[in-house]
């Protein structure tokens, strides 16, 4: 990540650049989505990807396909998303395929990661990384700030 201004950062992923910020009410400038909103968007877009592929495999139209994500932040500590609800709207889906589509979209990679949380570590250093670890290169890396 690269600082942009205030609470805004550029995030680089495989040559793509995204920006995150905080709302004005949280001290940011509201120039971009928050990291939490990108997290929710990640789940929603993964769900949409799986739904779209299901429709394609069964010769059904993607017209009108939408995914809506509603979430609620926890009221207590630690700061986190307390609940997340996804609604897939697939107008071309025949009623008899509803259960199958529900099963397919519930297994997207991001949802699977939430269901079986990864081991997570945070390292704090004063100097920049001099070399990528083999694990980071082999499995993916996102640079932020």
Coordinates of N, CA, C and O in Angstrom, one line a residue:
X1 N 0.8 -1.2 0.0 CA 0.0 0.0 0.0 C 0.9 1.2 0.0 O 1.9 1.3 0.6
X2 N 0.4 2.2 -0.6 CA 1.1 3.5 -0.7 C 0.2 4.6 -0.2 O -1.0 4.7 -0.7
X3 N 0.6 5.4 0.8 CA -0.2 6.5 1.3 C -0.5 7.5 0.1 O 0.4 7.8 -0.6
X4 N -1.7 7.9 0.1 CA -2.1 8.9 -0.9 C -2.3 10.3 -0.3 O -1.5 11.2 -0.6
X5 N -3.2 10.4 0.7 CA -3.4 11.6 1.4 C -4.3 11.3 2.6 O -5.3 10.6 2.4
X6 N -3.9 11.7 3.8 CA -4.8 11.4 5.0 C -4.9 9.9 5.2 O -3.9 9.2 5.3
X7 N -6.2 9.5 5.2 CA -6.5 8.0 5.4 C -6.6 7.3 4.1 O -6.9 6.1 4.1
X8 N -6.3 7.9 3.0 CA -6.4 7.2 1.7 C -5.1 6.5 1.4 O -4.0 7.0 1.6
X9 N -5.3 5.3 0.8 CA -4.1 4.5 0.4 C -4.4 3.9 -1.0 O -5.6 3.6 -1.3
X10 N -3.4 3.7 -1.8 CA -3.4 2.9 -3.0 C -3.1 1.5 -2.7 O -2.1 1.2 -2.0
X11 N -3.9 0.6 -3.2 CA -3.6 -0.9 -3.1 C -3.3 -1.4 -4.5 O -4.0 -1.2 -5.4
X12 N -2.2 -2.2 -4.5 CA -1.8 -2.7 -5.8 C -2.0 -4.2 -5.8 O -1.5 -4.9 -4.9
X13 N -2.7 -4.7 -6.9 CA -2.9 -6.1 -7.0 C -2.7 -6.5 -8.5 O -3.5 -6.1 -9.3
X14 N -1.7 -7.3 -8.7 CA -1.4 -7.8 -10.1 C -1.4 -6.7 -11.1 O -2.0 -6.8 -12.2
X15 N -0.9 -5.5 -10.9 CA -0.9 -4.4 -11.8 C -2.1 -3.5 -11.8 O -2.2 -2.5 -12.5
X16 N -3.1 -3.9 -11.0 CA -4.3 -3.1 -10.9 C -4.1 -2.2 -9.6 O -3.5 -2.6 -8.7
X17 N -4.7 -1.0 -9.7 CA -4.6 -0.1 -8.5 C -6.0 0.3 -8.0 O -6.9 0.7 -8.8
X18 N -6.2 0.0 -6.8 CA -7.5 0.4 -6.1 C -7.1 1.4 -5.0 O -6.0 1.5 -4.6
X19 N -8.1 2.2 -4.6 CA -7.9 3.2 -3.6 C -8.9 2.9 -2.5 O -10.0 2.5 -2.7
X20 N -8.4 3.0 -1.2 CA -9.3 2.9 0.0 C -9.2 4.2 0.7 O -8.2 4.9 0.7
X21 N -10.2 4.6 1.4 CA -10.3 5.8 2.3 C -11.3 5.5 3.4 O -11.8 4.4 3.5
X22 N -11.5 6.5 4.2 CA -12.4 6.4 5.3 C -13.5 7.5 5.1 O -13.2 8.5 4.4
X23 N -14.7 7.3 5.6 CA -15.7 8.4 5.4 C -15.3 9.7 6.2 O -14.4 9.6 7.1
X24 N -15.9 10.8 5.9 CA -15.6 12.0 6.6 C -15.8 11.9 8.1 O -15.1 12.4 8.9
X25 N -16.9 11.2 8.4 CA -17.3 11.0 9.8 C -16.2 10.2 10.6 O -16.2 10.3 11.8
X26 N -15.3 9.5 9.9 CA -14.2 8.8 10.6 C -12.9 9.4 10.4 O -11.9 8.8 10.6
X27 N -12.9 10.7 9.9 CA -11.6 11.4 9.7 C -11.0 11.3 8.3 O -10.0 11.9 8.0
X28 N -11.6 10.6 7.4 CA -11.1 10.5 6.0 C -11.7 11.6 5.2 O -12.4 12.5 5.6
X29 N -11.5 11.4 3.9 CA -12.0 12.4 2.9 C -13.1 11.8 2.0 O -13.6 12.4 1.1
X30 N -13.4 10.5 2.3 CA -14.5 9.8 1.5 C -14.3 9.8 0.0 O -15.2 10.0 -0.7
X31 N -13.0 9.6 -0.4 CA -12.7 9.6 -1.8 C -12.8 8.2 -2.4 O -12.6 8.0 -3.6
X32 N -13.0 7.2 -1.6 CA -13.0 5.8 -2.1 C -13.7 4.9 -1.0 O -13.9 5.4 0.1
X33 N -14.0 3.7 -1.4 CA -14.6 2.8 -0.4 C -13.6 2.5 0.8 O -12.4 2.7 0.6
X34 N -14.2 2.1 1.9 CA -13.4 1.7 3.0 C -12.8 0.3 2.8 O -13.4 -0.5 2.0
X35 N -11.8 -0.1 3.5 CA -11.3 -1.5 3.5 C -12.5 -2.5 3.8 O -12.6 -3.5 3.1
X36 N -13.3 -2.2 4.7 CA -14.4 -3.1 5.1 C -15.4 -3.2 3.9 O -15.9 -4.3 3.6
X37 N -15.7 -2.0 3.3 CA -16.6 -2.1 2.1 C -16.0 -2.9 1.0 O -16.7 -3.7 0.3
X38 N -14.7 -2.8 0.8 CA -14.0 -3.7 -0.2 C -14.1 -5.2 0.1 O -14.2 -6.0 -0.7
X39 N -14.0 -5.4 1.4 CA -14.1 -6.8 1.9 C -15.5 -7.3 1.6 O -15.6 -8.4 1.0
X40 N -16.5 -6.6 1.9 CA -17.9 -7.0 1.6 C -18.1 -7.1 0.1 O -18.7 -8.1 -0.4
X41 N -17.5 -6.2 -0.7 CA -17.6 -6.2 -2.2 C -16.9 -7.5 -2.7 O -17.3 -8.1 -3.7
X42 N -15.8 -7.9 -2.0 CA -15.1 -9.1 -2.4 C -16.0 -10.3 -2.3 O -16.1 -11.2 -3.2
X43 N -16.8 -10.4 -1.2 CA -17.7 -11.5 -1.0 C -18.8 -11.5 -2.0 O -19.1 -12.5 -2.7
X44 N -19.4 -10.3 -2.2 CA -20.4 -10.1 -3.2 C -20.0 -10.4 -4.6 O -20.7 -11.1 -5.4
X45 N -18.8 -10.0 -5.0 CA -18.4 -10.2 -6.4 C -18.0 -11.7 -6.6 O -18.2 -12.2 -7.7
X46 N -17.5 -12.3 -5.6 CA -17.2 -13.7 -5.7 C -18.5 -14.5 -5.9 O -18.6 -15.4 -6.7
X47 N -19.5 -14.1 -5.1 CA -20.8 -14.8 -5.2 C -21.4 -14.5 -6.6 O -21.9 -15.5 -7.2
X48 N -21.3 -13.3 -7.1 CA -21.8 -13.0 -8.5 C -21.0 -13.8 -9.5 O -21.7 -14.3 -10.5
X49 N -19.7 -14.0 -9.4 CA -19.0 -14.8 -10.3 C -19.5 -16.2 -10.4 O -19.7 -16.8 -11.4
X50 N -19.7 -16.8 -9.2 CA -20.2 -18.2 -9.2 C -21.6 -18.3 -9.7 O -21.9 -19.2 -10.4
X51 N -22.4 -17.3 -9.4 CA -23.8 -17.3 -10.0 C -23.8 -17.2 -11.5 O -24.5 -17.9 -12.2
X52 N -22.9 -16.3 -12.0 CA -22.8 -16.1 -13.4 C -22.3 -17.3 -14.2 O -22.9 -17.7 -15.2
X53 N -21.3 -18.0 -13.6 CA -20.8 -19.2 -14.2 C -21.9 -20.3 -14.2 O -22.0 -21.1 -15.1
X54 N -22.7 -20.4 -13.1 CA -23.7 -21.4 -13.0 C -24.8 -21.1 -14.2 O -25.2 -22.1 -14.9
X55 N -25.2 -19.9 -14.3 CA -26.1 -19.5 -15.3 C -25.6 -19.9 -16.7 O -26.3 -20.5 -17.6
X56 N -24.3 -19.5 -17.0 CA -23.7 -19.9 -18.2 C -23.7 -21.4 -18.5 O -24.0 -21.8 -19.6
X57 N -23.3 -22.2 -17.5 CA -23.2 -23.6 -17.7 C -24.6 -24.2 -18.1 O -24.7 -25.3 -18.7
X58 N -25.7 -23.6 -17.6 CA -27.0 -24.1 -17.8 C -27.7 -23.4 -18.9 O -29.0 -23.5 -19.1
X59 N -27.0 -22.6 -19.7 CA -27.6 -21.9 -20.9 C -28.6 -20.8 -20.5 O -29.5 -20.5 -21.2
X60 N -28.5 -20.3 -19.3 CA -29.5 -19.3 -18.8 C -28.8 -17.9 -18.9 O -27.6 -17.7 -18.8
X61 N -29.7 -16.9 -19.1 CA -29.2 -15.5 -19.3 C -28.7 -14.9 -18.0 O -29.3 -15.1 -16.9
X62 N -27.7 -14.1 -18.1 CA -27.2 -13.3 -16.9 C -27.9 -12.0 -16.8 O -27.7 -11.2 -15.9
X63 N -28.8 -11.7 -17.8 CA -29.6 -10.4 -17.7 C -30.3 -10.3 -16.4 O -31.0 -11.2 -16.0
X64 N -30.1 -9.2 -15.7 CA -30.7 -8.9 -14.5 C -30.1 -9.5 -13.3 O -30.5 -9.3 -12.1
X65 N -29.0 -10.3 -13.5 CA -28.3 -10.9 -12.3 C -27.7 -9.8 -11.4 O -27.0 -8.9 -11.9
X66 N -28.1 -9.8 -10.2 CA -27.5 -8.9 -9.2 C -27.2 -9.6 -7.9 O -27.8 -10.7 -7.6
X67 N -26.3 -9.1 -7.2 CA -26.0 -9.6 -5.8 C -26.0 -8.4 -4.9 O -25.3 -7.4 -5.1
X68 N -26.8 -8.5 -3.9 CA -26.8 -7.4 -2.9 C -26.2 -8.0 -1.6 O -26.6 -9.1 -1.1
X69 N -25.4 -7.2 -1.0 CA -24.7 -7.6 0.3 C -25.1 -6.6 1.4 O -24.9 -5.4 1.2
X70 N -25.7 -7.1 2.4 CA -26.1 -6.2 3.6 C -25.2 -6.7 4.7 O -25.1 -7.9 5.0
X71 N -24.6 -5.8 5.5 CA -23.8 -6.2 6.6 C -24.0 -5.2 7.8 O -24.5 -4.1 7.6
X72 N -23.7 -5.7 8.9 CA -23.8 -5.0 10.2 C -22.5 -5.1 10.9 O -21.9 -6.2 11.0
X73 N -22.0 -4.0 11.4 CA -20.7 -4.0 12.2 C -21.1 -4.4 13.6 O -22.2 -4.1 14.1
X74 N -20.1 -5.0 14.3 CA -20.3 -5.4 15.7 C -20.4 -4.2 16.6 O -19.8 -3.2 16.3
X75 N -21.2 -4.3 17.6 CA -21.4 -3.1 18.6 C -20.3 -3.2 19.6 O -20.1 -2.2 20.3
X76 N -19.7 -4.3 19.9 CA -18.7 -4.5 20.9 C -17.3 -4.5 20.3 O -17.1 -4.4 19.1
X77 N -16.3 -4.7 21.1 CA -14.9 -4.9 20.7 C -14.7 -6.4 20.3 O -15.3 -7.2 20.9
X78 N -14.0 -6.8 19.4 CA -13.1 -6.0 18.6 C -13.9 -5.6 17.3 O -15.0 -6.1 17.0
X79 N -13.4 -4.5 16.7 CA -14.0 -4.0 15.5 C -14.1 -5.1 14.4 O -13.0 -5.7 14.1
X80 N -15.3 -5.4 13.9 CA -15.4 -6.5 12.9 C -16.8 -6.4 12.3 O -17.7 -5.8 12.9
X81 N -17.0 -7.1 11.2 CA -18.3 -7.3 10.6 C -19.0 -8.4 11.5 O -18.4 -9.5 11.6
X82 N -20.1 -8.1 12.0 CA -20.9 -9.0 12.9 C -21.8 -10.0 12.1 O -22.0 -11.1 12.4
X83 N -22.4 -9.4 11.0 CA -23.3 -10.2 10.2 C -23.2 -9.8 8.7 O -22.9 -8.6 8.4
X84 N -23.4 -10.7 7.8 CA -23.4 -10.5 6.4 C -24.4 -11.3 5.7 O -24.6 -12.5 6.0
X85 N -25.3 -10.7 4.9 CA -26.3 -11.4 4.2 C -26.2 -11.1 2.7 O -26.1 -9.9 2.3
X86 N -26.2 -12.1 1.9 CA -26.1 -12.0 0.5 C -27.4 -12.3 -0.2 O -28.0 -13.4 0.2
X87 N -27.9 -11.5 -1.1 CA -29.1 -11.8 -1.8 C -28.8 -11.9 -3.3 O -28.3 -10.8 -3.9
X88 N -29.0 -13.0 -3.9 CA -28.7 -13.2 -5.4 C -30.1 -13.1 -6.1 O -31.0 -13.8 -5.7
X89 N -30.2 -12.2 -7.1 CA -31.4 -12.1 -7.9 C -31.0 -12.5 -9.3 O -30.2 -11.9 -9.9
X90 N -31.6 -13.6 -9.7 CA -31.3 -14.2 -11.0 C -32.7 -14.5 -11.7 O -33.3 -15.5 -11.6
X91 N -33.1 -13.4 -12.5 CA -34.5 -13.5 -13.1 C -34.6 -14.7 -14.0 O -35.8 -15.2 -14.2
X92 N -33.6 -15.1 -14.7 CA -33.8 -16.2 -15.7 C -33.8 -17.6 -15.0 O -34.0 -18.6 -15.7
X93 N -33.5 -17.7 -13.7 CA -33.4 -19.0 -13.1 C -34.8 -19.7 -12.9 O -35.7 -19.1 -12.2
X94 N -34.9 -20.9 -13.4 CA -36.2 -21.6 -13.2 C -36.2 -22.0 -11.7 O -35.2 -22.3 -11.1
X95 N -37.4 -22.1 -11.2 CA -37.6 -22.5 -9.8 C -37.0 -23.8 -9.4 O -36.4 -23.9 -8.3
X96 N -36.9 -24.7 -10.3 CA -36.4 -26.0 -9.9 C -34.8 -26.0 -9.8 O -34.2 -26.9 -9.3
X97 N -34.2 -24.9 -10.2 CA -32.7 -24.8 -10.1 C -32.3 -23.9 -8.9 O -31.1 -23.6 -8.7
X98 N -33.3 -23.4 -8.2 CA -33.0 -22.5 -7.1 C -32.0 -23.1 -6.0 O -31.1 -22.5 -5.6
X99 N -32.3 -24.3 -5.6 CA -31.5 -25.0 -4.6 C -30.1 -25.2 -5.1 O -29.1 -25.0 -4.4
X100 N -29.9 -25.6 -6.4 CA -28.6 -25.8 -7.0 C -27.8 -24.5 -7.0 O -26.6 -24.5 -6.6
X101 N -28.4 -23.4 -7.4 CA -27.7 -22.2 -7.5 C -27.3 -21.7 -6.1 O -26.2 -21.2 -5.9
X102 N -28.2 -21.9 -5.1 CA -27.9 -21.5 -3.7 C -26.6 -22.3 -3.3 O -25.7 -21.8 -2.6
X103 N -26.6 -23.6 -3.6 CA -25.4 -24.4 -3.2 C -24.1 -23.9 -3.9 O -23.1 -23.9 -3.2
X104 N -24.2 -23.6 -5.1 CA -23.0 -23.2 -5.9 C -22.5 -21.9 -5.3 O -21.3 -21.7 -5.1
X105 N -23.4 -20.9 -5.2 CA -22.9 -19.5 -4.7 C -22.4 -19.6 -3.3 O -21.5 -18.7 -2.9
X106 N -22.8 -20.5 -2.5 CA -22.4 -20.5 -1.1 C -21.0 -21.1 -1.0 O -20.4 -21.1 0.1
X107 N -20.4 -21.6 -2.1 CA -19.1 -22.2 -2.0 C -18.0 -21.4 -2.7 O -17.0 -21.9 -3.1
X108 N -18.2 -20.1 -2.9 CA -17.2 -19.2 -3.5 C -16.0 -19.2 -2.6 O -16.1 -19.4 -1.4
X109 N -14.8 -18.9 -3.2 CA -13.6 -19.0 -2.5 C -13.6 -18.0 -1.3 O -13.1 -18.4 -0.2
X110 N -14.1 -16.8 -1.4 CA -14.1 -15.9 -0.3 C -15.0 -16.4 0.8 O -14.7 -16.3 2.0
X111 N -16.2 -16.9 0.5 CA -17.1 -17.4 1.5 C -16.4 -18.6 2.2 O -16.5 -18.8 3.4
X112 N -15.8 -19.5 1.4 CA -15.1 -20.6 2.0 C -14.0 -20.1 3.0 O -13.8 -20.7 4.1
X113 N -13.3 -19.0 2.7 CA -12.3 -18.5 3.6 C -12.9 -18.0 4.9 O -12.3 -18.1 5.9
X114 N -14.1 -17.4 4.8 CA -14.7 -16.9 6.0 C -15.2 -18.1 6.8 O -15.1 -18.0 8.1
X115 N -15.7 -19.1 6.2 CA -16.2 -20.3 6.9 C -15.0 -21.1 7.6 O -15.2 -21.6 8.7
X116 N -13.9 -21.0 7.0 CA -12.7 -21.7 7.6 C -11.5 -20.7 7.6 O -10.7 -20.8 6.7
X117 N -11.6 -19.8 8.6 CA -10.6 -18.7 8.6 C -9.2 -19.1 8.5 O -8.8 -20.1 9.1
X118 N -8.4 -18.4 7.7 CA -7.0 -18.7 7.6 C -6.2 -18.3 8.8 O -6.6 -17.5 9.6
X119 N -5.0 -18.9 9.0 CA -4.1 -18.5 10.0 C -3.6 -17.1 9.5 O -3.2 -16.9 8.4
X120 N -3.7 -16.1 10.4 CA -3.3 -14.8 10.0 C -2.3 -14.2 11.0 O -2.4 -14.4 12.2
X121 N -1.2 -13.6 10.4 CA -0.2 -13.0 11.3 C 0.0 -11.6 10.7 O 0.0 -11.4 9.5
X122 N 0.3 -10.7 11.6 CA 0.7 -9.3 11.2 C 2.1 -9.1 11.7 O 2.4 -9.3 12.9
X123 N 3.0 -8.7 10.8 CA 4.4 -8.4 11.1 C 4.5 -6.9 11.0 O 4.1 -6.2 10.1
X124 N 5.2 -6.3 12.0 CA 5.5 -4.8 11.9 C 7.0 -4.7 11.8 O 7.8 -5.2 12.7
X125 N 7.5 -4.0 10.8 CA 8.9 -3.8 10.6 C 9.2 -2.3 10.4 O 8.4 -1.6 9.9
X126 N 10.5 -1.9 10.6 CA 10.9 -0.6 10.3 C 11.5 -0.4 8.9 O 11.4 0.6 8.3
X127 N 12.0 -1.5 8.4 CA 12.6 -1.4 7.1 C 11.7 -2.1 6.0 O 10.9 -3.0 6.4
X128 N 11.8 -1.7 4.8 CA 11.0 -2.4 3.7 C 11.4 -3.8 3.5 O 12.6 -4.2 3.8
X129 N 10.5 -4.7 3.1 CA 10.9 -6.1 2.7 C 11.9 -6.0 1.6 O 11.8 -5.4 0.6
X130 N 13.0 -6.8 1.8 CA 14.1 -6.9 0.8 C 13.8 -8.0 -0.2 O 14.3 -7.9 -1.3
X131 N 13.0 -8.9 0.2 CA 12.7 -10.0 -0.8 C 11.4 -10.6 -0.4 O 11.0 -10.7 0.8
X132 N 10.7 -11.1 -1.4 CA 9.4 -11.8 -1.2 C 9.7 -13.2 -0.6 O 10.6 -13.8 -1.0
X133 N 8.8 -13.6 0.3 CA 8.9 -15.0 0.8 C 8.4 -15.9 -0.3 O 7.5 -15.5 -1.1
X134 N 8.9 -17.1 -0.4 CA 8.4 -18.1 -1.4 C 6.9 -18.3 -1.3 O 6.2 -18.4 -2.3
X135 N 6.3 -18.3 0.0 CA 4.9 -18.4 0.1 C 4.2 -17.3 -0.5 O 3.1 -17.5 -1.2
X136 N 4.6 -16.1 -0.3 CA 4.0 -14.9 -0.9 C 4.0 -15.0 -2.4 O 3.0 -14.7 -3.1
X137 N 5.1 -15.4 -3.0 CA 5.2 -15.4 -4.5 C 4.3 -16.6 -5.0 O 3.6 -16.4 -6.0
X138 N 4.3 -17.7 -4.4 CA 3.6 -18.9 -4.8 C 2.1 -18.7 -4.7 O 1.3 -19.1 -5.5
X139 N 1.6 -18.0 -3.7 CA 0.2 -18.0 -3.4 C -0.5 -16.6 -3.6 O -1.7 -16.5 -3.4
X140 N 0.2 -15.6 -3.8 CA -0.4 -14.3 -4.1 C 0.0 -13.3 -3.0 O 0.5 -13.6 -1.9
X141 N 0.0 -12.0 -3.5 CA 0.4 -10.9 -2.6 C -0.3 -9.7 -3.0 O -0.6 -9.4 -4.1
X142 N -0.7 -8.9 -2.0 CA -1.3 -7.6 -2.2 C -0.5 -6.6 -1.4 O -0.2 -6.8 -0.3
X143 N -0.1 -5.5 -2.1 CA 0.7 -4.5 -1.4 C -0.2 -3.3 -1.1 O -0.9 -2.8 -2.0
X144 N -0.1 -2.9 0.2 CA -0.9 -1.8 0.6 C -0.1 -0.9 1.5 O 0.4 -1.3 2.5
X145 N 0.0 0.4 1.1 CA 0.7 1.4 1.9 C 2.2 1.3 2.1 O 2.9 0.4 1.9

